[in-house]
Coordinates of C-alpha atoms (C1' of nucleotides) in Angstrom, one line a residue:
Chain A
X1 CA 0.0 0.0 0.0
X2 CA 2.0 3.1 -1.4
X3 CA 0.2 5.5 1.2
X4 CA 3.6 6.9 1.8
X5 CA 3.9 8.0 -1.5
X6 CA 0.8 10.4 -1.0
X7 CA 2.1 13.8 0.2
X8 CA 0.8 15.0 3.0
X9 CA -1.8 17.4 2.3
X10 CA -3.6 20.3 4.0
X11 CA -6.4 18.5 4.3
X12 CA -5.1 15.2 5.8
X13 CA -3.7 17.4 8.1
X14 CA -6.5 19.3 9.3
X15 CA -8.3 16.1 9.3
X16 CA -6.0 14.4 11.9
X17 CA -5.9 17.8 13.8
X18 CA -9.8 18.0 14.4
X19 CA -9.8 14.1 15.3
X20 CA -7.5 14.8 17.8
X21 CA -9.3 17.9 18.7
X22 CA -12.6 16.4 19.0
X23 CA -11.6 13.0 20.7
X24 CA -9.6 14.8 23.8
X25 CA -12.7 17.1 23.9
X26 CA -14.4 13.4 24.3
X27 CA -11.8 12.4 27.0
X28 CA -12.7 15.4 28.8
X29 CA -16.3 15.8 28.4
X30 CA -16.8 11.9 29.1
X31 CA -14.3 11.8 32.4
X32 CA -16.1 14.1 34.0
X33 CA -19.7 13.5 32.9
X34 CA -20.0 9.7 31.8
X35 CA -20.7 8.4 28.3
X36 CA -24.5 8.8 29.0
X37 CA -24.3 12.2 30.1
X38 CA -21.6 13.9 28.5
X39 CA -23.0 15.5 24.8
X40 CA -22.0 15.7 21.7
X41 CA -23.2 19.7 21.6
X42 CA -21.0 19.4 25.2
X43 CA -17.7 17.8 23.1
X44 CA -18.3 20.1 19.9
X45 CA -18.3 23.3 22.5
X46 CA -14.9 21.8 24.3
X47 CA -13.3 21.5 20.8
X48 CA -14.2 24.8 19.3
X49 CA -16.1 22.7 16.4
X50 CA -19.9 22.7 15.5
X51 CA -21.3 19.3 16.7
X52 CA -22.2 18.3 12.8
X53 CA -18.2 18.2 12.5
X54 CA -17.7 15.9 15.4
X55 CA -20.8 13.6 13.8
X56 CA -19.1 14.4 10.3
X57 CA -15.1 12.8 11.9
X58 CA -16.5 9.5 14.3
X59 CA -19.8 8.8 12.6
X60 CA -21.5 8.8 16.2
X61 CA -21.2 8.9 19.7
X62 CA -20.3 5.5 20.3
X63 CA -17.6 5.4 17.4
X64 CA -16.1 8.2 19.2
X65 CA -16.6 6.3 22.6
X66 CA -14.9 3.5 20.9
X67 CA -12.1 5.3 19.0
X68 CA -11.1 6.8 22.5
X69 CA -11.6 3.4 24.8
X70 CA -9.0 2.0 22.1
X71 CA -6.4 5.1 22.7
X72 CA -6.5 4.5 26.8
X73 CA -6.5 1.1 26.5
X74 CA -3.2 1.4 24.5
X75 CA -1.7 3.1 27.4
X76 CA -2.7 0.5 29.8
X77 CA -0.3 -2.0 27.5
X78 CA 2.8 -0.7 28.9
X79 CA 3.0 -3.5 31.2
X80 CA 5.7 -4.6 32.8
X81 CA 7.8 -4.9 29.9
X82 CA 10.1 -7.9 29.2
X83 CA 9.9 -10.2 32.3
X84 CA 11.1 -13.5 33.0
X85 CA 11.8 -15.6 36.2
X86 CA 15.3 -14.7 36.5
X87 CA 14.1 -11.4 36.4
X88 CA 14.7 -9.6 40.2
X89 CA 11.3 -9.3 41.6
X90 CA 12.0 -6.4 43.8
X91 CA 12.8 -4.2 40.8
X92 CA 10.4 -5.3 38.2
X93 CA 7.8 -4.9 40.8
X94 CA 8.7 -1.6 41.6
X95 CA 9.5 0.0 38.3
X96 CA 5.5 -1.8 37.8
X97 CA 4.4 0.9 40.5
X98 CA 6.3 3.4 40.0
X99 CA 5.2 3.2 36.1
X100 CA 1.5 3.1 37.1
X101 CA 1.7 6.0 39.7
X102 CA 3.6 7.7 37.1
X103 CA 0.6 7.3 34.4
X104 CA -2.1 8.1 36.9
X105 CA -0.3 11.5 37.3
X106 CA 0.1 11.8 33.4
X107 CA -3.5 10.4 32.0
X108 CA -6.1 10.8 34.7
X109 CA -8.8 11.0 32.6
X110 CA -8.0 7.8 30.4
X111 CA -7.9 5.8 34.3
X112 CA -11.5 7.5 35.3
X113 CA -12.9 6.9 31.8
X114 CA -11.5 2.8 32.3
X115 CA -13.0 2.7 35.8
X116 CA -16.1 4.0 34.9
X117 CA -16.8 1.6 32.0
X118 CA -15.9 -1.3 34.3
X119 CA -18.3 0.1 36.4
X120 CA -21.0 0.2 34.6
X121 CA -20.5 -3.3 33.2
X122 CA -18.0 -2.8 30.9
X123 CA -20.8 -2.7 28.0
X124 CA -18.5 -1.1 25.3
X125 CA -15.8 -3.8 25.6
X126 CA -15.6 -6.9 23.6
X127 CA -14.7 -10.1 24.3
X128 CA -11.3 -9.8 22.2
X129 CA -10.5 -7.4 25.1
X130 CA -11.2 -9.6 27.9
X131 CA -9.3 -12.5 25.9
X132 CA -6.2 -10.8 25.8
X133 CA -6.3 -9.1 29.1
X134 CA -6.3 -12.3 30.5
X135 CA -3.8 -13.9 28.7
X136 CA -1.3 -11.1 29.4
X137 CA -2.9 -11.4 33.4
X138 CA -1.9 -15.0 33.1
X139 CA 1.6 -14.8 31.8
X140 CA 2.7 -12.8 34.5
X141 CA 0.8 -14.4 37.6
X142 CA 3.4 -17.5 36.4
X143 CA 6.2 -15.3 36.6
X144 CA 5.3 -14.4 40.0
X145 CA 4.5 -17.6 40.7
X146 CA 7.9 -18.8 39.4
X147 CA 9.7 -16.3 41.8
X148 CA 7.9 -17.8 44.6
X149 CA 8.8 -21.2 44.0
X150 CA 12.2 -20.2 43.8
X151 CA 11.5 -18.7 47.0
X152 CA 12.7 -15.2 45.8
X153 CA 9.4 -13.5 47.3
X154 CA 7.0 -14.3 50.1
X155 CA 4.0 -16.7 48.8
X156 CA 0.9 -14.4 48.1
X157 CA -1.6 -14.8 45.8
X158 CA -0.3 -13.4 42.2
X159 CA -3.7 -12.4 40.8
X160 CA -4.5 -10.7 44.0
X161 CA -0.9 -9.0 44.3
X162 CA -1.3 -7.6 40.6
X163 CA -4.8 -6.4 41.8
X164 CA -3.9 -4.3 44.5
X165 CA -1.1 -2.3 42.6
X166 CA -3.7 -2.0 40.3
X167 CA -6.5 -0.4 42.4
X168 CA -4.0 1.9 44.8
X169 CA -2.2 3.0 41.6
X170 CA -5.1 3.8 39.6
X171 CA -7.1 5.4 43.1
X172 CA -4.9 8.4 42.7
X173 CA -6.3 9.1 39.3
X174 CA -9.6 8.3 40.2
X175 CA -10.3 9.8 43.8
X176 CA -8.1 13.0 42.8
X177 CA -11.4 15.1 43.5
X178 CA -10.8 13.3 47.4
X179 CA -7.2 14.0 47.5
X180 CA -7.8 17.3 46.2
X181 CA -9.8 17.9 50.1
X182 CA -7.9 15.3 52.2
X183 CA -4.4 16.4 51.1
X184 CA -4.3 20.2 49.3
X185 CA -0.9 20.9 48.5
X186 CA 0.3 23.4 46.2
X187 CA 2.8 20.4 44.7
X188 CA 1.0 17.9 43.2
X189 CA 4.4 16.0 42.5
X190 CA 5.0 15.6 45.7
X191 CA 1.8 13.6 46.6
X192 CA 2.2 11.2 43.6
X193 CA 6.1 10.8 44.8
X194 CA 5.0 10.2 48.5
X195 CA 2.6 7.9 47.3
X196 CA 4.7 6.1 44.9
X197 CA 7.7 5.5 47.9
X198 CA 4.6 4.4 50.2
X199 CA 2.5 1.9 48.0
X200 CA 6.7 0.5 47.1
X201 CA 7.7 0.3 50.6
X202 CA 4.3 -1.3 51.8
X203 CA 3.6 -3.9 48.6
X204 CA 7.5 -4.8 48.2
X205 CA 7.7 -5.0 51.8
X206 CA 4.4 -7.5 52.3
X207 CA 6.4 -9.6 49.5
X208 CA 9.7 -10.0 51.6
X209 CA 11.4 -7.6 49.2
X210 CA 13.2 -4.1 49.9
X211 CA 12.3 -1.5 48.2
X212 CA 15.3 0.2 45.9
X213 CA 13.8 4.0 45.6
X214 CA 14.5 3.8 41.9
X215 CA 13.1 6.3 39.5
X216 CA 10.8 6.0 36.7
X217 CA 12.6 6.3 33.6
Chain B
X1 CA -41.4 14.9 69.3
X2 CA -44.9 12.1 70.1
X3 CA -43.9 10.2 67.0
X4 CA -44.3 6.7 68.4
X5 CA -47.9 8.0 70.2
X6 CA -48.7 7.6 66.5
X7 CA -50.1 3.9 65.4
X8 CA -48.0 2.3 62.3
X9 CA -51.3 2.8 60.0
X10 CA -51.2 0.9 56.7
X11 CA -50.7 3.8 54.7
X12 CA -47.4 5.2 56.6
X13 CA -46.1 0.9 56.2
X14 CA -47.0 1.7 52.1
X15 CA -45.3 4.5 52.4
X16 CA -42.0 3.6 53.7
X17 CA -42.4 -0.2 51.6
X18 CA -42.5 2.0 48.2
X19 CA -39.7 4.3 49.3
X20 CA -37.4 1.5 50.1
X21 CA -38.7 0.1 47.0
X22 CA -37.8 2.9 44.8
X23 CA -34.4 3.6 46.6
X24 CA -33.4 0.0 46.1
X25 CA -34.1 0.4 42.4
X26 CA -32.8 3.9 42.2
X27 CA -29.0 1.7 43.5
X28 CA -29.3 -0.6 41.1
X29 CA -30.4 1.3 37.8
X30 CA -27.8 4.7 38.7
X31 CA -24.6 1.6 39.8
X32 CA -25.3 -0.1 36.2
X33 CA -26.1 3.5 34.2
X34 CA -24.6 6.5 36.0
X35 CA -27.3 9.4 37.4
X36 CA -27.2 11.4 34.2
X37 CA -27.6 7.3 32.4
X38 CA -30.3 6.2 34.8
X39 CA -34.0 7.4 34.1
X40 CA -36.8 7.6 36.4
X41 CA -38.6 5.2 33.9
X42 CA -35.8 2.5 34.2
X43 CA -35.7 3.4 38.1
X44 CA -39.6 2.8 37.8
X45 CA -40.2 -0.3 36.1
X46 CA -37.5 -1.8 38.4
X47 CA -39.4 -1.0 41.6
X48 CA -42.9 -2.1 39.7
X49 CA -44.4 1.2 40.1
X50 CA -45.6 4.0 37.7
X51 CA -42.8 6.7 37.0
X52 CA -45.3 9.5 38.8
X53 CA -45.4 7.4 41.4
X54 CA -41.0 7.8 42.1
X55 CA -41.6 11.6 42.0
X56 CA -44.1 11.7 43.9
X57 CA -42.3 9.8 46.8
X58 CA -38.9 11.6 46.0
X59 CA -40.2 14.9 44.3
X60 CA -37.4 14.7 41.9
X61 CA -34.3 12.2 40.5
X62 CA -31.8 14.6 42.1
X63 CA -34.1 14.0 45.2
X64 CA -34.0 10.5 45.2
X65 CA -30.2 10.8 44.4
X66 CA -29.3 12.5 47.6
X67 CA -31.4 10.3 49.3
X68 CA -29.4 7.5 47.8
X69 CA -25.9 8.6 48.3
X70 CA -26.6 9.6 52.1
X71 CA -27.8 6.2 52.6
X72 CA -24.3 5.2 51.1
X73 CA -22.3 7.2 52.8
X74 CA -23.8 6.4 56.4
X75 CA -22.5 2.8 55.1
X76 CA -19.0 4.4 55.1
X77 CA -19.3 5.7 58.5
X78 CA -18.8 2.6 60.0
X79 CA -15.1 2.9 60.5
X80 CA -12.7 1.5 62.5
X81 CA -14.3 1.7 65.5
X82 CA -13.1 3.1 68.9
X83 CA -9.3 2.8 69.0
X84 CA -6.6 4.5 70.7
X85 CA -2.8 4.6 70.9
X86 CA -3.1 1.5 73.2
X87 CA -4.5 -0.7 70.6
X88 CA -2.2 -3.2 68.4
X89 CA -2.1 -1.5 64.8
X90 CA -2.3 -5.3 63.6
X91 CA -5.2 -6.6 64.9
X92 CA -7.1 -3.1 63.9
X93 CA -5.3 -2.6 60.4
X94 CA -6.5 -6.3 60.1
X95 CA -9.9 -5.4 61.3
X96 CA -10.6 -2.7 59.4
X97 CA -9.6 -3.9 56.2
X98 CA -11.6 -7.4 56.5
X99 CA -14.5 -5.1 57.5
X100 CA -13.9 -3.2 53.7
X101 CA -13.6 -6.2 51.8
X102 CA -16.8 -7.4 53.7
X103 CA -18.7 -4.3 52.9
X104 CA -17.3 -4.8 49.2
X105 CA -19.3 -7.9 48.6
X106 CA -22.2 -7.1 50.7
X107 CA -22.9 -3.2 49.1
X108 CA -20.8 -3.5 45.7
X109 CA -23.9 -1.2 44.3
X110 CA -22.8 1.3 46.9
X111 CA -19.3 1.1 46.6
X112 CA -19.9 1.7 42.4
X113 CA -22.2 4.7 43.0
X114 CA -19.7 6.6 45.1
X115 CA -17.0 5.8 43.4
X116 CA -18.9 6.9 40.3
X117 CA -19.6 10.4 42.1
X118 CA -16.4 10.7 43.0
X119 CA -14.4 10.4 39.8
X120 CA -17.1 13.1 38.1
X121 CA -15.6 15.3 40.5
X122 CA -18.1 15.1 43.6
X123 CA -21.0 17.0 42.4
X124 CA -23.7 16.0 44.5
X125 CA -21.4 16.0 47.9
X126 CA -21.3 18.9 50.0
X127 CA -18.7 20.9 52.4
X128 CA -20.4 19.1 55.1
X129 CA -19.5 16.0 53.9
X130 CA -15.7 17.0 53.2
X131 CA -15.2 18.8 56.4
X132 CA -16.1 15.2 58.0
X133 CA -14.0 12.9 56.0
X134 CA -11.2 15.3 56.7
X135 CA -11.8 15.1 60.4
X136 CA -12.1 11.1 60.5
X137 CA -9.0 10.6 58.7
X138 CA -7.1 13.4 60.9
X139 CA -7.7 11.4 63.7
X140 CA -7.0 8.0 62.2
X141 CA -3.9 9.4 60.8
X142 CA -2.9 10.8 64.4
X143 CA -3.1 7.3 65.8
X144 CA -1.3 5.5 63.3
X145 CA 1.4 8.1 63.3
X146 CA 1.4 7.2 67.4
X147 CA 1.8 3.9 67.0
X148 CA 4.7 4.7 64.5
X149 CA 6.4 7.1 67.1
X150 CA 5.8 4.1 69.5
X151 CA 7.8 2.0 66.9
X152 CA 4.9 -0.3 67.2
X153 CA 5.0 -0.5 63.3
X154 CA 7.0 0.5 60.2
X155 CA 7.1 4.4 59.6
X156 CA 4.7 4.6 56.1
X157 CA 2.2 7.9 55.9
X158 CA -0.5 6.9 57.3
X159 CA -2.6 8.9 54.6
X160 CA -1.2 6.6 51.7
X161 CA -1.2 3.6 54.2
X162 CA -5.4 4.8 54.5
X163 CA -5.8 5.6 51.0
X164 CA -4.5 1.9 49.8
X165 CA -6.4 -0.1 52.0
X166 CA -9.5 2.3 50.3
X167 CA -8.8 1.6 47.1
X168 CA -7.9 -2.4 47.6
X169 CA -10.4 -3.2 48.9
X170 CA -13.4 -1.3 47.4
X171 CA -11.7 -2.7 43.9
X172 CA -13.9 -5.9 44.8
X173 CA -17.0 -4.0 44.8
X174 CA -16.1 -1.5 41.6
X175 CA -14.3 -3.8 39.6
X176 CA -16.5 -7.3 39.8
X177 CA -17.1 -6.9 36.1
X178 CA -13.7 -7.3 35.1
X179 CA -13.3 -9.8 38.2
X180 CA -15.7 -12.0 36.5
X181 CA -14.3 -12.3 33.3
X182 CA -10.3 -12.8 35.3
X183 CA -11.2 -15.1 38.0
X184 CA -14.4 -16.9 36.5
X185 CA -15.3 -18.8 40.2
X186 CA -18.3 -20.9 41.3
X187 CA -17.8 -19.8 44.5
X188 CA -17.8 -15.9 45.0
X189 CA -17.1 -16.3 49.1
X190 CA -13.7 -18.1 48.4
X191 CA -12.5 -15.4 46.4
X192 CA -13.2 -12.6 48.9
X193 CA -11.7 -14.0 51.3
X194 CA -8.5 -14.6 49.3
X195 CA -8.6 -11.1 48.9
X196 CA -8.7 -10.9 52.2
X197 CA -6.4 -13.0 53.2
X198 CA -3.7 -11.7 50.8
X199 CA -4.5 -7.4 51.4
X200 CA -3.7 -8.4 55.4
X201 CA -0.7 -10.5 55.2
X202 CA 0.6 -7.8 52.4
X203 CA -0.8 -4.7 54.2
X204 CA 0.2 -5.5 57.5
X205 CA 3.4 -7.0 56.6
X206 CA 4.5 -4.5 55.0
X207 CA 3.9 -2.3 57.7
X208 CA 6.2 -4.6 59.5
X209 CA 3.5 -6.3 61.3
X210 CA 1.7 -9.9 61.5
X211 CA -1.1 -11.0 60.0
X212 CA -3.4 -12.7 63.2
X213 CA -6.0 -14.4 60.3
X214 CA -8.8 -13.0 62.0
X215 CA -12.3 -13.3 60.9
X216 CA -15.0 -10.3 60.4
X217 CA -17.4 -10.9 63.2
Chain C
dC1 C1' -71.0 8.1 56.9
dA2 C1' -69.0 12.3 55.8
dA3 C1' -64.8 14.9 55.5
dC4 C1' -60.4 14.8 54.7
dA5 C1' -55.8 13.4 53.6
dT6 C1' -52.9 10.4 51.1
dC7 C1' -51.7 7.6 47.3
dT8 C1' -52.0 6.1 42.3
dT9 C1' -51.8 6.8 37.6
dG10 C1' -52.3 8.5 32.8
dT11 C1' -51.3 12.3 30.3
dC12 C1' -49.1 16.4 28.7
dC13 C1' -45.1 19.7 28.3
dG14 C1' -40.7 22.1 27.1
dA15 C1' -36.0 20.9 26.8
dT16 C1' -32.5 18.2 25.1
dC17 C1' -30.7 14.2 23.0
dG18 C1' -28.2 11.8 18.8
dG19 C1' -27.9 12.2 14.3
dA20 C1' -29.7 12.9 9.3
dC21 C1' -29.5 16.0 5.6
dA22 C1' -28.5 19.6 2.3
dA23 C1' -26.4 23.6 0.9
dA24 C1' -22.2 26.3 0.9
dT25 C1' -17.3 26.4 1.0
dA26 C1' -12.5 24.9 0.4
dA27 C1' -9.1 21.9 -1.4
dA28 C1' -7.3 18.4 -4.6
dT29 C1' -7.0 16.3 -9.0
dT30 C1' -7.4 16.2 -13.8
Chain D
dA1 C1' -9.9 26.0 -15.4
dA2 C1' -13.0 22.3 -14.7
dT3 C1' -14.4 18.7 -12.1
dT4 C1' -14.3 16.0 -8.3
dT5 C1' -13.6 15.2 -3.5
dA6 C1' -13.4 16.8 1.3
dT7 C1' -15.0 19.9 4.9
dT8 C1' -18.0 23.1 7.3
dT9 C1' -22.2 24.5 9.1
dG10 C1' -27.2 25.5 10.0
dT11 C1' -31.3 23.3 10.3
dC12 C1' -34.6 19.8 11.1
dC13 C1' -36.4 15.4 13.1
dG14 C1' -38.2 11.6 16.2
dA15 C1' -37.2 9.9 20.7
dT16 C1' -36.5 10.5 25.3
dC17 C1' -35.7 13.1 29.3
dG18 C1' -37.4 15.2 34.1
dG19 C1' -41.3 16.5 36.0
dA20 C1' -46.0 19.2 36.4
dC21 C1' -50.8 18.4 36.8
dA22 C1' -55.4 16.6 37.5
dA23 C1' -58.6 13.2 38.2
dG24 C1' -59.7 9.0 40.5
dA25 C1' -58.8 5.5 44.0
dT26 C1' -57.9 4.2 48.6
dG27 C1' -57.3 4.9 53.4
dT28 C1' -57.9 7.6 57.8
dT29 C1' -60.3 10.1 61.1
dG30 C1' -64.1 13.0 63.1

DNA sequence: CAACATCTTGTCCGATCGGACAAATAAATT
DNA sequence: AATTTATTTGTCCGATCGGACAAGATGTTG
């Protein structure tokens, strides 16, 4: 397929400008008022566009929906990376949290868009998603499973493990409206790095592991 | 105030049987929809009453939704109980977060609606309800931080230490879709108390304490 | 039983929803 | 320059929303 060929034109380029216009407008719009009650007059408004132009680019509100469920759940792929059991468990798990702190600082919207569809019943998510999600869920659970027969980490349940860094990760995209009364600070950094050095301290710690205090990369 | 002088007539027992009835559907329809997603006609047709009916009881859906969460959050309120500097931070860590995982699988529908309001940014909360939670985890924080100075347990902020055992264990509740489709089990019980089992022993051993396998009584 | 209050229910209303459509405009291709 | 393709935008539509209202049914109380 010679598409490289084609020159870019003006009008590819304002077409991929107003997608990407019109589907963070979505991100926004949806995050904060649900798939149900956020508008497309709402999204058009947010994107400087007339809502026939955001019908005109996704075809309808649940295209859109769909177009931007796949672009968070792309984000959520950056897993663990390449893993194995001779892999140290202490750092893999940590770089894991740290990574998932990390993206619940930089994409808050994508985690409270994710939660809420689970919520709801996941209705917009196939069974192709589901199918893969658990393949990649069982692939590591016998890593960590390996690293416990090897007696490199304490025996806890894998699934559950993955589970909880899951939920306290993502809880500091999701409950941001909470933290924003419990803990006002004028450094938002701060509060994801105290809360990345906490949930590695407590999880590596409940493993038998010590914690390094690396960085995310 | 003579209320009790008052005999139970039939019409007050209606009266409270159709509210209950109607607030028990209202749960269920805003959990699986959202509040702007739910409609007084689905919230109608699941209690078996005419749609007038719900407004007349409630006078309007943001009524009825007020109603709702207050019920919800009165669920919350039932903390950790009465504890001091004197208590062992392992047997009420341990407690407490048995108590959440409980409340997970008895009021998932609860734990979804909240978490619902609270990733669309709180909008049907008040100060009131703010200025509370803020007081309730000042003082739980004080005591944890005691039993840290006492070097009765591992120095972690107690906020984050608070925070994860929130998110952790309301996970159960807000995430059973995708729990269904990862850990497909006859047995729902067994599962919880995994989770259970395996938020304690990490939780509390990474705090540098032991797990005593209590049981929620 | 008469009066009164409470409850039930069908119907109607304006507002808003997603989206279909056509006409006007701009850009690309020949 | 002519023609075709892509984009913009205003307008219109049926469906559904929350909820107001009235009339009838039922229950309560003197």
């Amino acid at each position: 397929m010679p598409d490289q060929v084609k020159p870019v034109t003006r009008a590819a380029q304002t077409r991929t400008r107003n997608q990407s216009l019109i589907i963070d407008a979505a991100e926004s719009v949806f995050a904060r008022h649900g798939y149900t009650g956020g508008s497309l007059k709402m999204i058009a408004e947010a994107a400087n566009l007339p809502k026939a132009n955001v019908v005109y680019y996704f075809g309808s509100k649940e295209n859109l929906y769909q177009a931007l469920l796949t672009r968070i759940v792309k984000i959520w792929e950056l897993g663990l990376g390449d893993i194995s059991s001779d892999s140290d468990p202490a750092v893999v798990l940590e770089q894991y949290i740290r990574k998932k702190v990390s993206q619940s600082r930089r994409y808050p919207l994508a985690s409270k868009i994710f939660t809420s569809e689970i919520i709801q019943g996941a209705p917009h998510l196939d069974e192709i998603f589901w199918k893969e999600l658990k393949h990649w869920l069982n692939n590591q659970v016998a890593i960590i499973q390996s690293w416990i027969d090897l007696e490199k980490m304490n025996s806890v349940d894998p699934k559950h493990l993955l589970f909880m860094i899951w939920s306290s990760t993502q809880h500091y995209a999701d409950y941001s409206t909470q933290l924003g009364h419990l803990m006002p600070s004028e450094n938002d950094e701060l509060v994801f790095d105290d809360a990345a050095n906490t949930l590695c301290n407590i999880i590596l710690g409940g493993c038998g592991l010590k914690s390094a205090n690396l960085s995310v990369h």
